[in-house]
PDB file of C-alpha atoms and ligand atoms in Angstrom:
ATOM      1  CA  MET A   1      -0.289  -0.126   0.190  1.00 58.00           C
ATOM      2  CA  SER A   2       2.747   2.326   1.136  1.00 72.00           C
ATOM      3  CA  VAL A   3       5.919   2.448   2.834  1.00 70.00           C
ATOM      4  CA  HIS A   4       4.334   3.871   5.910  1.00 76.00           C
ATOM      5  CA  SER A   5       1.174   2.578   6.459  1.00 74.00           C
ATOM      6  CA  GLU A   6       2.598  -0.207   9.195  1.00 80.00           C
ATOM      7  CA  ILE A   7       3.318   2.472  11.242  1.00 80.00           C
ATOM      8  CA  LYS A   8       1.699   2.232  14.780  1.00 90.00           C
ATOM      9  CA  LYS A   9       1.739   5.968  15.304  1.00 97.00           C
ATOM     10  CA  ILE A  10       2.588   8.872  13.153  1.00 98.00           C
ATOM     11  CA  THR A  11       4.365  11.702  14.292  1.00 98.00           C
ATOM     12  CA  THR A  12       5.920  14.958  12.754  1.00 98.00           C
ATOM     13  CA  GLU A  13       8.772  13.123  11.815  1.00 98.00           C
ATOM     14  CA  THR A  14       6.572  10.510   9.909  1.00 98.00           C
ATOM     15  CA  LEU A  15       5.327  13.603   7.540  1.00 98.00           C
ATOM     16  CA  ARG A  16       8.726  14.859   6.749  1.00 98.00           C
ATOM     17  CA  LYS A  17       9.880  11.484   5.949  1.00 98.00           C
ATOM     18  CA  MET A  18       6.827  11.045   3.724  1.00 98.00           C
ATOM     19  CA  LYS A  19       7.446  14.033   2.259  1.00 98.00           C
ATOM     20  CA  PHE A  20      11.213  12.552   1.414  1.00 98.00           C
ATOM     21  CA  ASP A  21       9.804   9.673   0.280  1.00 98.00           C
ATOM     22  CA  LYS A  22       6.840  11.461  -2.227  1.00 98.00           C
ATOM     23  CA  GLU A  23       4.454   9.314  -0.222  1.00 98.00           C
ATOM     24  CA  LYS A  24       1.324  11.618  -0.191  1.00 98.00           C
ATOM     25  CA  ILE A  25      -0.084  12.897   3.209  1.00 98.00           C
ATOM     26  CA  THR A  26      -3.575  12.357   4.073  1.00 98.00           C
ATOM     27  CA  MET A  27      -5.438  14.513   6.473  1.00 99.00           C
ATOM     28  CA  LEU A  28      -9.174  15.397   7.275  1.00 99.00           C
ATOM     29  CA  THR A  29     -10.923  17.075  10.165  1.00 98.00           C
ATOM     30  CA  ALA A  30     -12.566  15.575  13.128  1.00 99.00           C
ATOM     31  CA  TYR A  31     -14.159  16.823  15.738  1.00 98.00           C
ATOM     32  CA  ASP A  32     -15.494  14.042  18.133  1.00 98.00           C
ATOM     33  CA  PHE A  33     -14.616  11.083  19.548  1.00 98.00           C
ATOM     34  CA  THR A  34     -16.652   8.277  17.056  1.00 98.00           C
ATOM     35  CA  THR A  35     -15.952  10.375  14.182  1.00 98.00           C
ATOM     36  CA  ALA A  36     -12.243  10.596  15.142  1.00 98.00           C
ATOM     37  CA  LYS A  37     -12.464   6.432  15.593  1.00 98.00           C
ATOM     38  CA  MET A  38     -13.431   6.183  11.771  1.00 98.00           C
ATOM     39  CA  VAL A  39     -11.470   8.558  10.155  1.00 98.00           C
ATOM     40  CA  ASP A  40      -8.315   6.902  12.026  1.00 98.00           C
ATOM     41  CA  ALA A  41      -9.743   3.387  11.561  1.00 98.00           C
ATOM     42  CA  GLY A  42      -9.901   4.477   8.119  1.00 98.00           C
ATOM     43  CA  GLY A  43      -5.994   4.937   7.740  1.00 98.00           C
ATOM     44  CA  VAL A  44      -5.623   8.857   7.499  1.00 98.00           C
ATOM     45  CA  ASP A  45      -2.146  10.437   9.009  1.00 98.00           C
ATOM     46  CA  SER A  46      -2.994  13.120  10.523  1.00 98.00           C
ATOM     47  CA  ILE A  47      -6.513  14.554  12.051  1.00 99.00           C
ATOM     48  CA  LEU A  48      -7.367  17.732  12.231  1.00 99.00           C
ATOM     49  CA  ILE A  49      -9.853  19.563  14.781  1.00 99.00           C
ATOM     50  CA  GLY A  50     -10.157  22.340  12.787  1.00 98.00           C
ATOM     51  CA  ASP A  51     -11.266  25.785  13.534  1.00 98.00           C
ATOM     52  CA  SER A  52     -14.214  24.761  11.167  1.00 98.00           C
ATOM     53  CA  ALA A  53     -15.784  23.166  14.410  1.00 98.00           C
ATOM     54  CA  ALA A  54     -17.720  26.807  14.483  1.00 98.00           C
ATOM     55  CA  ASN A  55     -19.238  26.299  11.084  1.00 97.00           C
ATOM     56  CA  VAL A  56     -19.946  22.564  10.388  1.00 97.00           C
ATOM     57  CA  MET A  57     -20.445  21.571  14.532  1.00 98.00           C
ATOM     58  CA  ALA A  58     -21.650  24.877  15.949  1.00 98.00           C
ATOM     59  CA  GLY A  59     -23.922  26.691  12.719  1.00 97.00           C
ATOM     60  CA  HIS A  60     -21.335  29.760  12.937  1.00 98.00           C
ATOM     61  CA  GLU A  61     -20.983  31.460   9.437  1.00 96.00           C
ATOM     62  CA  THR A  62     -17.538  31.939  10.219  1.00 97.00           C
ATOM     63  CA  THR A  63     -14.475  30.264  12.428  1.00 98.00           C
ATOM     64  CA  LEU A  64     -14.121  33.283  14.626  1.00 98.00           C
ATOM     65  CA  PRO A  65     -16.400  32.513  17.616  1.00 98.00           C
ATOM     66  CA  ILE A  66     -15.405  29.361  18.477  1.00 98.00           C
ATOM     67  CA  THR A  67     -13.230  29.993  21.761  1.00 98.00           C
ATOM     68  CA  LEU A  68     -10.624  28.198  22.819  1.00 98.00           C
ATOM     69  CA  ASP A  69     -12.428  26.215  25.331  1.00 98.00           C
ATOM     70  CA  GLN A  70     -14.109  24.900  22.658  1.00 98.00           C
ATOM     71  CA  MET A  71     -11.657  23.719  20.721  1.00 98.00           C
ATOM     72  CA  ILE A  72     -10.106  21.734  23.629  1.00 99.00           C
ATOM     73  CA  TYR A  73     -13.161  19.996  23.944  1.00 98.00           C
ATOM     74  CA  HIS A  74     -13.547  18.745  20.745  1.00 99.00           C
ATOM     75  CA  THR A  75      -9.661  18.063  20.933  1.00 99.00           C
ATOM     76  CA  GLN A  76     -10.265  15.779  24.218  1.00 98.00           C
ATOM     77  CA  CYS A  77     -13.124  14.335  22.226  1.00 98.00           C
ATOM     78  CA  VAL A  78     -11.082  13.420  19.437  1.00 99.00           C
ATOM     79  CA  VAL A  79      -7.477  11.904  21.105  1.00 98.00           C
ATOM     80  CA  ARG A  80      -9.402   9.846  23.117  1.00 98.00           C
ATOM     81  CA  GLY A  81     -10.776   7.800  19.717  1.00 98.00           C
ATOM     82  CA  VAL A  82      -7.394   8.269  18.097  1.00 98.00           C
ATOM     83  CA  GLU A  83      -4.891   5.219  17.970  1.00 98.00           C
ATOM     84  CA  ARG A  84      -2.341   6.061  15.051  1.00 98.00           C
ATOM     85  CA  ALA A  85      -2.978   9.717  13.476  1.00 98.00           C
ATOM     86  CA  LEU A  86      -0.992  12.444  14.394  1.00 98.00           C
ATOM     87  CA  VAL A  87      -3.770  15.095  16.379  1.00 99.00           C
ATOM     88  CA  VAL A  88      -3.537  18.667  15.129  1.00 99.00           C
ATOM     89  CA  ALA A  89      -5.671  21.134  16.644  1.00 99.00           C
ATOM     90  CA  ASP A  90      -6.428  24.890  15.614  1.00 98.00           C
ATOM     91  CA  LEU A  91      -5.322  27.893  17.800  1.00 98.00           C
ATOM     92  CA  PRO A  92      -8.929  29.970  17.465  1.00 98.00           C
ATOM     93  CA  PHE A  93      -9.133  33.349  16.211  1.00 98.00           C
ATOM     94  CA  GLY A  94      -7.856  35.543  19.190  1.00 97.00           C
ATOM     95  CA  THR A  95      -5.827  33.283  21.300  1.00 97.00           C
ATOM     96  CA  TYR A  96      -2.470  34.168  19.530  1.00 97.00           C
ATOM     97  CA  GLN A  97      -2.482  37.325  17.461  1.00 93.00           C
ATOM     98  CA  SER A  98      -1.814  39.895  19.911  1.00 93.00           C
ATOM     99  CA  ASN A  99       1.246  38.625  21.716  1.00 95.00           C
ATOM    100  CA  PRO A 100       3.663  35.975  22.014  1.00 97.00           C
ATOM    101  CA  GLU A 101       3.032  35.076  25.416  1.00 98.00           C
ATOM    102  CA  LYS A 102      -0.703  34.225  25.122  1.00 98.00           C
ATOM    103  CA  ALA A 103       0.179  32.676  21.674  1.00 98.00           C
ATOM    104  CA  LEU A 104       2.283  30.182  24.215  1.00 98.00           C
ATOM    105  CA  ASP A 105      -0.198  30.162  26.534  1.00 98.00           C
ATOM    106  CA  SER A 106      -2.935  28.836  24.204  1.00 98.00           C
ATOM    107  CA  ALA A 107      -0.580  26.417  22.902  1.00 98.00           C
ATOM    108  CA  VAL A 108       0.196  25.248  26.157  1.00 98.00           C
ATOM    109  CA  ARG A 109      -3.609  24.953  27.214  1.00 98.00           C
ATOM    110  CA  MET A 110      -4.152  22.891  23.329  1.00 98.00           C
ATOM    111  CA  MET A 111      -1.613  20.849  24.143  1.00 98.00           C
ATOM    112  CA  LYS A 112      -1.856  20.054  27.979  1.00 98.00           C
ATOM    113  CA  GLU A 113      -5.363  20.461  28.464  1.00 98.00           C
ATOM    114  CA  GLY A 114      -6.583  19.154  24.270  1.00 98.00           C
ATOM    115  CA  GLY A 115      -3.914  16.088  24.670  1.00 98.00           C
ATOM    116  CA  ALA A 116      -3.436  17.536  20.790  1.00 98.00           C
ATOM    117  CA  HIS A 117      -0.097  16.284  19.792  1.00 98.00           C
ATOM    118  CA  ALA A 118       0.503  20.021  17.554  1.00 99.00           C
ATOM    119  CA  ILE A 119      -0.603  22.847  17.355  1.00 98.00           C
ATOM    120  CA  LYS A 120      -1.866  24.528  13.643  1.00 98.00           C
ATOM    121  CA  ILE A 121      -2.219  28.931  13.367  1.00 98.00           C
ATOM    122  CA  GLU A 122      -2.749  30.769  10.758  1.00 98.00           C
ATOM    123  CA  GLY A 123      -0.296  33.571   9.014  1.00 98.00           C
ATOM    124  CA  GLY A 124       2.871  33.974   8.252  1.00 98.00           C
ATOM    125  CA  LYS A 125       5.860  36.954   8.994  1.00 98.00           C
ATOM    126  CA  GLU A 126       3.263  39.000  11.239  1.00 97.00           C
ATOM    127  CA  ILE A 127       3.052  36.164  13.804  1.00 98.00           C
ATOM    128  CA  GLU A 128       6.502  34.920  13.549  1.00 98.00           C
ATOM    129  CA  GLU A 129       7.553  35.908  17.482  1.00 97.00           C
ATOM    130  CA  SER A 130       4.513  33.662  18.737  1.00 98.00           C
ATOM    131  CA  ILE A 131       5.370  30.696  16.166  1.00 98.00           C
ATOM    132  CA  ARG A 132       9.012  31.281  18.097  1.00 98.00           C
ATOM    133  CA  LYS A 133       7.735  31.301  21.063  1.00 98.00           C
ATOM    134  CA  ILE A 134       5.566  28.434  21.063  1.00 98.00           C
ATOM    135  CA  VAL A 135       8.278  26.229  19.163  1.00 98.00           C
ATOM    136  CA  ASN A 136      11.200  26.952  21.260  1.00 98.00           C
ATOM    137  CA  ALA A 137       8.835  25.347  24.134  1.00 98.00           C
ATOM    138  CA  GLY A 138       8.471  22.032  22.322  1.00 98.00           C
ATOM    139  CA  ILE A 139       5.584  22.103  20.526  1.00 98.00           C
ATOM    140  CA  PRO A 140       5.029  21.619  16.795  1.00 98.00           C
ATOM    141  CA  VAL A 141       3.309  24.064  14.920  1.00 98.00           C
ATOM    142  CA  CYS A 142       1.664  23.912  11.733  1.00 99.00           C
ATOM    143  CA  GLY A 143       1.376  26.640   9.321  1.00 98.00           C
ATOM    144  CA  HIS A 144      -1.736  27.809   7.453  1.00 98.00           C
ATOM    145  CA  LEU A 145      -1.176  30.157   4.666  1.00 98.00           C
ATOM    146  CA  GLY A 146      -3.274  31.543   1.720  1.00 98.00           C
ATOM    147  CA  LEU A 147      -7.044  31.984   2.311  1.00 98.00           C
ATOM    148  CA  THR A 148      -6.668  31.783   6.011  1.00 98.00           C
ATOM    149  CA  PRO A 149     -10.627  31.862   7.257  1.00 97.00           C
ATOM    150  CA  GLN A 150      -9.747  33.649  10.706  1.00 97.00           C
ATOM    151  CA  SER A 151      -8.577  36.770   8.170  1.00 97.00           C
ATOM    152  CA  ILE A 152     -12.452  36.347   6.237  1.00 97.00           C
ATOM    153  CA  TYR A 153     -12.995  40.324   7.005  1.00 96.00           C
ATOM    154  CA  GLN A 154      -9.932  41.188   6.082  1.00 95.00           C
ATOM    155  CA  PHE A 155     -10.062  39.726   2.651  1.00 95.00           C
ATOM    156  CA  GLY A 156     -14.024  40.189   2.303  1.00 95.00           C
ATOM    157  CA  THR A 157     -14.137  36.713   0.439  1.00 94.00           C
ATOM    158  CA  TYR A 158     -13.656  33.627   0.454  1.00 94.00           C
ATOM    159  CA  LYS A 159     -12.408  33.359  -3.216  1.00 96.00           C
ATOM    160  CA  VAL A 160      -8.508  32.108  -4.571  1.00 97.00           C
ATOM    161  CA  ARG A 161      -6.163  33.679  -2.974  1.00 97.00           C
ATOM    162  CA  ALA A 162      -2.583  34.881  -4.179  1.00 97.00           C
ATOM    163  CA  LYS A 163      -3.486  35.454  -7.640  1.00 97.00           C
ATOM    164  CA  GLU A 164      -1.586  38.619  -7.986  1.00 97.00           C
ATOM    165  CA  ASP A 165       2.044  38.478  -7.737  1.00 98.00           C
ATOM    166  CA  ALA A 166       2.700  40.355  -4.770  1.00 98.00           C
ATOM    167  CA  GLU A 167       0.920  38.304  -2.636  1.00 98.00           C
ATOM    168  CA  ALA A 168       1.800  35.057  -4.315  1.00 98.00           C
ATOM    169  CA  GLU A 169       5.734  36.403  -3.636  1.00 98.00           C
ATOM    170  CA  LYS A 170       4.830  37.203   0.036  1.00 98.00           C
ATOM    171  CA  LEU A 171       3.186  33.623   0.037  1.00 98.00           C
ATOM    172  CA  ILE A 172       6.951  32.040  -1.198  1.00 98.00           C
ATOM    173  CA  ALA A 173       8.695  34.030   1.951  1.00 98.00           C
ATOM    174  CA  ASP A 174       6.188  32.770   4.258  1.00 98.00           C
ATOM    175  CA  CYS A 175       6.212  29.147   3.334  1.00 98.00           C
ATOM    176  CA  LYS A 176      10.549  29.743   3.915  1.00 98.00           C
ATOM    177  CA  LEU A 177      10.067  31.714   6.786  1.00 98.00           C
ATOM    178  CA  LEU A 178       7.727  29.206   8.986  1.00 98.00           C
ATOM    179  CA  GLU A 179      10.318  26.587   7.929  1.00 98.00           C
ATOM    180  CA  GLU A 180      13.205  28.610   9.379  1.00 98.00           C
ATOM    181  CA  LEU A 181      10.988  29.033  12.451  1.00 98.00           C
ATOM    182  CA  GLY A 182      11.051  25.496  12.864  1.00 98.00           C
ATOM    183  CA  CYS A 183       7.106  24.798  11.596  1.00 98.00           C
ATOM    184  CA  PHE A 184       6.910  20.523  10.553  1.00 98.00           C
ATOM    185  CA  ALA A 185       4.186  21.277   7.757  1.00 98.00           C
ATOM    186  CA  VAL A 186       2.282  24.136   6.330  1.00 98.00           C
ATOM    187  CA  VAL A 187      -1.181  23.849   5.253  1.00 99.00           C
ATOM    188  CA  LEU A 188      -2.421  25.775   1.513  1.00 98.00           C
ATOM    189  CA  GLU A 189      -5.655  26.899   1.522  1.00 98.00           C
ATOM    190  CA  LYS A 190      -6.769  27.926  -1.885  1.00 98.00           C
ATOM    191  CA  ILE A 191      -4.205  29.565  -3.972  1.00 98.00           C
ATOM    192  CA  PRO A 192      -3.319  28.219  -7.794  1.00 98.00           C
ATOM    193  CA  ALA A 193      -2.025  25.059  -8.315  1.00 98.00           C
ATOM    194  CA  ALA A 194       1.273  26.233 -10.042  1.00 98.00           C
ATOM    195  CA  LEU A 195       1.966  28.450  -7.245  1.00 98.00           C
ATOM    196  CA  ALA A 196       1.378  25.802  -4.486  1.00 98.00           C
ATOM    197  CA  LYS A 197       3.324  23.293  -6.635  1.00 98.00           C
ATOM    198  CA  LYS A 198       6.169  26.221  -6.554  1.00 98.00           C
ATOM    199  CA  ALA A 199       5.840  26.635  -2.613  1.00 98.00           C
ATOM    200  CA  SER A 200       6.129  23.092  -2.224  1.00 98.00           C
ATOM    201  CA  GLU A 201       9.734  22.536  -4.098  1.00 98.00           C
ATOM    202  CA  SER A 202      10.519  25.641  -2.384  1.00 98.00           C
ATOM    203  CA  ILE A 203      10.773  24.595   1.366  1.00 98.00           C
ATOM    204  CA  SER A 204      11.835  21.012   2.756  1.00 98.00           C
ATOM    205  CA  ILE A 205       9.149  20.652   5.264  1.00 98.00           C
ATOM    206  CA  PRO A 206       5.595  18.856   4.239  1.00 98.00           C
ATOM    207  CA  THR A 207       2.776  21.456   2.782  1.00 98.00           C
ATOM    208  CA  ILE A 208      -0.646  20.255   2.988  1.00 98.00           C
ATOM    209  CA  GLY A 209      -3.343  21.829   0.135  1.00 98.00           C
ATOM    210  CA  ILE A 210      -6.767  22.170   0.337  1.00 98.00           C
ATOM    211  CA  GLY A 211      -7.999  23.740  -3.037  1.00 98.00           C
ATOM    212  CA  ALA A 212      -4.229  24.294  -3.884  1.00 98.00           C
ATOM    213  CA  GLY A 213      -4.122  21.548  -6.404  1.00 98.00           C
ATOM    214  CA  PRO A 214      -2.315  18.282  -6.867  1.00 98.00           C
ATOM    215  CA  ASP A 215       1.698  19.165  -5.819  1.00 98.00           C
ATOM    216  CA  CYS A 216       1.142  19.241  -2.657  1.00 98.00           C
ATOM    217  CA  ASP A 217       2.550  17.007  -0.124  1.00 98.00           C
ATOM    218  CA  GLY A 218      -0.553  16.303   1.299  1.00 98.00           C
ATOM    219  CA  GLN A 219      -4.501  17.140   0.932  1.00 98.00           C
ATOM    220  CA  VAL A 220      -7.018  17.890   3.553  1.00 99.00           C
ATOM    221  CA  LEU A 221     -10.964  18.406   3.344  1.00 98.00           C
ATOM    222  CA  VAL A 222     -13.395  18.815   5.868  1.00 98.00           C
ATOM    223  CA  TYR A 223     -15.035  15.555   7.315  1.00 98.00           C
ATOM    224  CA  HIS A 224     -18.426  16.732   6.867  1.00 98.00           C
ATOM    225  CA  ASP A 225     -18.022  18.446   3.671  1.00 98.00           C
ATOM    226  CA  MET A 226     -15.853  14.971   1.963  1.00 98.00           C
ATOM    227  CA  VAL A 227     -18.827  12.394   3.352  1.00 98.00           C
ATOM    228  CA  GLY A 228     -21.682  15.018   1.823  1.00 98.00           C
ATOM    229  CA  MET A 229     -22.824  15.867   5.306  1.00 96.00           C
ATOM    230  CA  ASN A 230     -22.707  19.681   4.043  1.00 91.00           C
ATOM    231  CA  GLN A 231     -25.061  20.040   0.953  1.00 86.00           C
ATOM    232  CA  GLY A 232     -24.636  23.540   0.897  1.00 85.00           C
ATOM    233  CA  PHE A 233     -20.794  23.912   0.620  1.00 90.00           C
ATOM    234  CA  SER A 234     -19.583  22.914  -3.454  1.00 93.00           C
ATOM    235  CA  PRO A 235     -16.683  24.876  -3.819  1.00 96.00           C
ATOM    236  CA  LYS A 236     -15.159  23.403  -7.255  1.00 96.00           C
ATOM    237  CA  PHE A 237     -11.666  21.763  -4.992  1.00 97.00           C
ATOM    238  CA  LEU A 238     -14.215  19.677  -2.980  1.00 98.00           C
ATOM    239  CA  ARG A 239     -14.660  15.835  -4.078  1.00 98.00           C
ATOM    240  CA  ARG A 240     -17.298  13.959  -2.211  1.00 97.00           C
ATOM    241  CA  TYR A 241     -17.111  10.061  -1.449  1.00 98.00           C
ATOM    242  CA  LEU A 242     -20.599   9.416  -0.009  1.00 98.00           C
ATOM    243  CA  ASP A 243     -23.725  11.658  -0.163  1.00 97.00           C
ATOM    244  CA  LEU A 244     -24.505  11.491   3.959  1.00 98.00           C
ATOM    245  CA  TYR A 245     -27.315  14.288   3.966  1.00 98.00           C
ATOM    246  CA  SER A 246     -29.615  11.820   1.428  1.00 97.00           C
ATOM    247  CA  GLU A 247     -28.647   8.920   3.361  1.00 98.00           C
ATOM    248  CA  ILE A 248     -29.133  10.221   6.723  1.00 98.00           C
ATOM    249  CA  THR A 249     -32.298  12.412   6.023  1.00 98.00           C
ATOM    250  CA  GLY A 250     -33.777   9.090   4.083  1.00 98.00           C
ATOM    251  CA  ALA A 251     -33.452   7.082   7.315  1.00 98.00           C
ATOM    252  CA  VAL A 252     -34.851   9.166   9.849  1.00 98.00           C
ATOM    253  CA  SER A 253     -37.714   9.585   7.294  1.00 98.00           C
ATOM    254  CA  GLN A 254     -38.302   6.111   7.485  1.00 98.00           C
ATOM    255  CA  TYR A 255     -37.881   5.647  11.511  1.00 98.00           C
ATOM    256  CA  VAL A 256     -40.758   8.292  11.391  1.00 98.00           C
ATOM    257  CA  LYS A 257     -42.634   6.590   9.163  1.00 98.00           C
ATOM    258  CA  ASP A 258     -42.174   3.391  10.942  1.00 98.00           C
ATOM    259  CA  VAL A 259     -43.201   4.668  14.212  1.00 98.00           C
ATOM    260  CA  LYS A 260     -45.836   7.024  12.918  1.00 98.00           C
ATOM    261  CA  SER A 261     -47.266   3.616  11.827  1.00 98.00           C
ATOM    262  CA  SER A 262     -46.570   1.314  14.593  1.00 98.00           C
ATOM    263  CA  ASP A 263     -44.157  -1.021  12.621  1.00 98.00           C
ATOM    264  CA  PHE A 264     -41.379  -0.298  15.312  1.00 98.00           C
ATOM    265  CA  PRO A 265     -40.625  -1.694  17.549  1.00 98.00           C
ATOM    266  CA  ASN A 266     -42.155  -5.228  16.656  1.00 98.00           C
ATOM    267  CA  ASP A 267     -42.091  -8.511  18.629  1.00 98.00           C
ATOM    268  CA  LYS A 268     -38.635  -8.872  17.667  1.00 98.00           C
ATOM    269  CA  GLU A 269     -37.643  -5.213  19.148  1.00 98.00           C
ATOM    270  CA  SER A 270     -39.184  -6.145  22.286  1.00 98.00           C
ATOM    271  CA  TYR A 271     -38.367  -7.380  25.706  1.00 98.00           C
TER     272      TYR A 271
HETATM  273  O1  KIV B   1     -10.448  24.520  10.326  1.00 58.96           O
HETATM  274  C1  KIV B   1     -10.489  23.945   9.592  1.00 58.96           C
HETATM  275  O2  KIV B   1     -11.012  22.954   8.700  1.00 58.96           O
HETATM  276  C2  KIV B   1      -9.408  23.956   8.647  1.00 58.96           C
HETATM  277  C3  KIV B   1      -8.291  23.224   7.373  1.00 58.96           C
HETATM  278  C4  KIV B   1      -9.568  23.638   5.943  1.00 58.96           C
HETATM  279  C5  KIV B   1      -6.996  23.246   7.010  1.00 58.96           C
HETATM  280  O3  KIV B   1      -8.212  24.814   8.667  1.00 58.96           O
END
């Protein structure tokens, strides 16, 4: 199957080797125990407790409202379900941007209380000192560049980022900076495929793309999107592997019919 499929526990070092061996890295989000168990059993290399929990779990329009306490709760639930995958947790908006001390405190809470194996934060040069401080404390950091949803009110739209030269050049410079600072990987979200290829070739740490084309060292998707639970969200980059929205609403409506018609429970289902 793959060089690293027999590995019992994936570490940041495993991901580094995968890039070196040209084996693609797989990452999916999860926010709860039961899903994490299934995603881990499916053989994914890394599970991300994304702050997309604000959208898919809590129904917020953006990722901004989710709190550190809520992210820690989701992380605790996921960690209990995982045996093999590397567990990476997002630090939410407002918990690392103001100063490096606050960033370190947030990262320490996520590791100590949440049980994450690593944290992810959005941004490059602007948060250089925070990344330095967290990495120096021995906490593995995954960067996140391109479309960074915590900055959505600054961007104004969820359109593809870094199509212009200046932003593309900054992205490459930020990738190199994240590598220099000691990040173990960087997520590249919604940028042109050619730029993601250039970025991936410019650094020795793995790039993990979402809407960033086939040449990243790995791919990440939001679980609810890839299993088709989230009908209203259909960006070009999304491949749906199931249509769970239809499956689940169909099952629920059958259950409603069965109860209303007194078909459920039957004698075999009763004591
Ligand atoms: O929050 C999230 O789910 C993410 C992924 C989209 C990379 O950051």
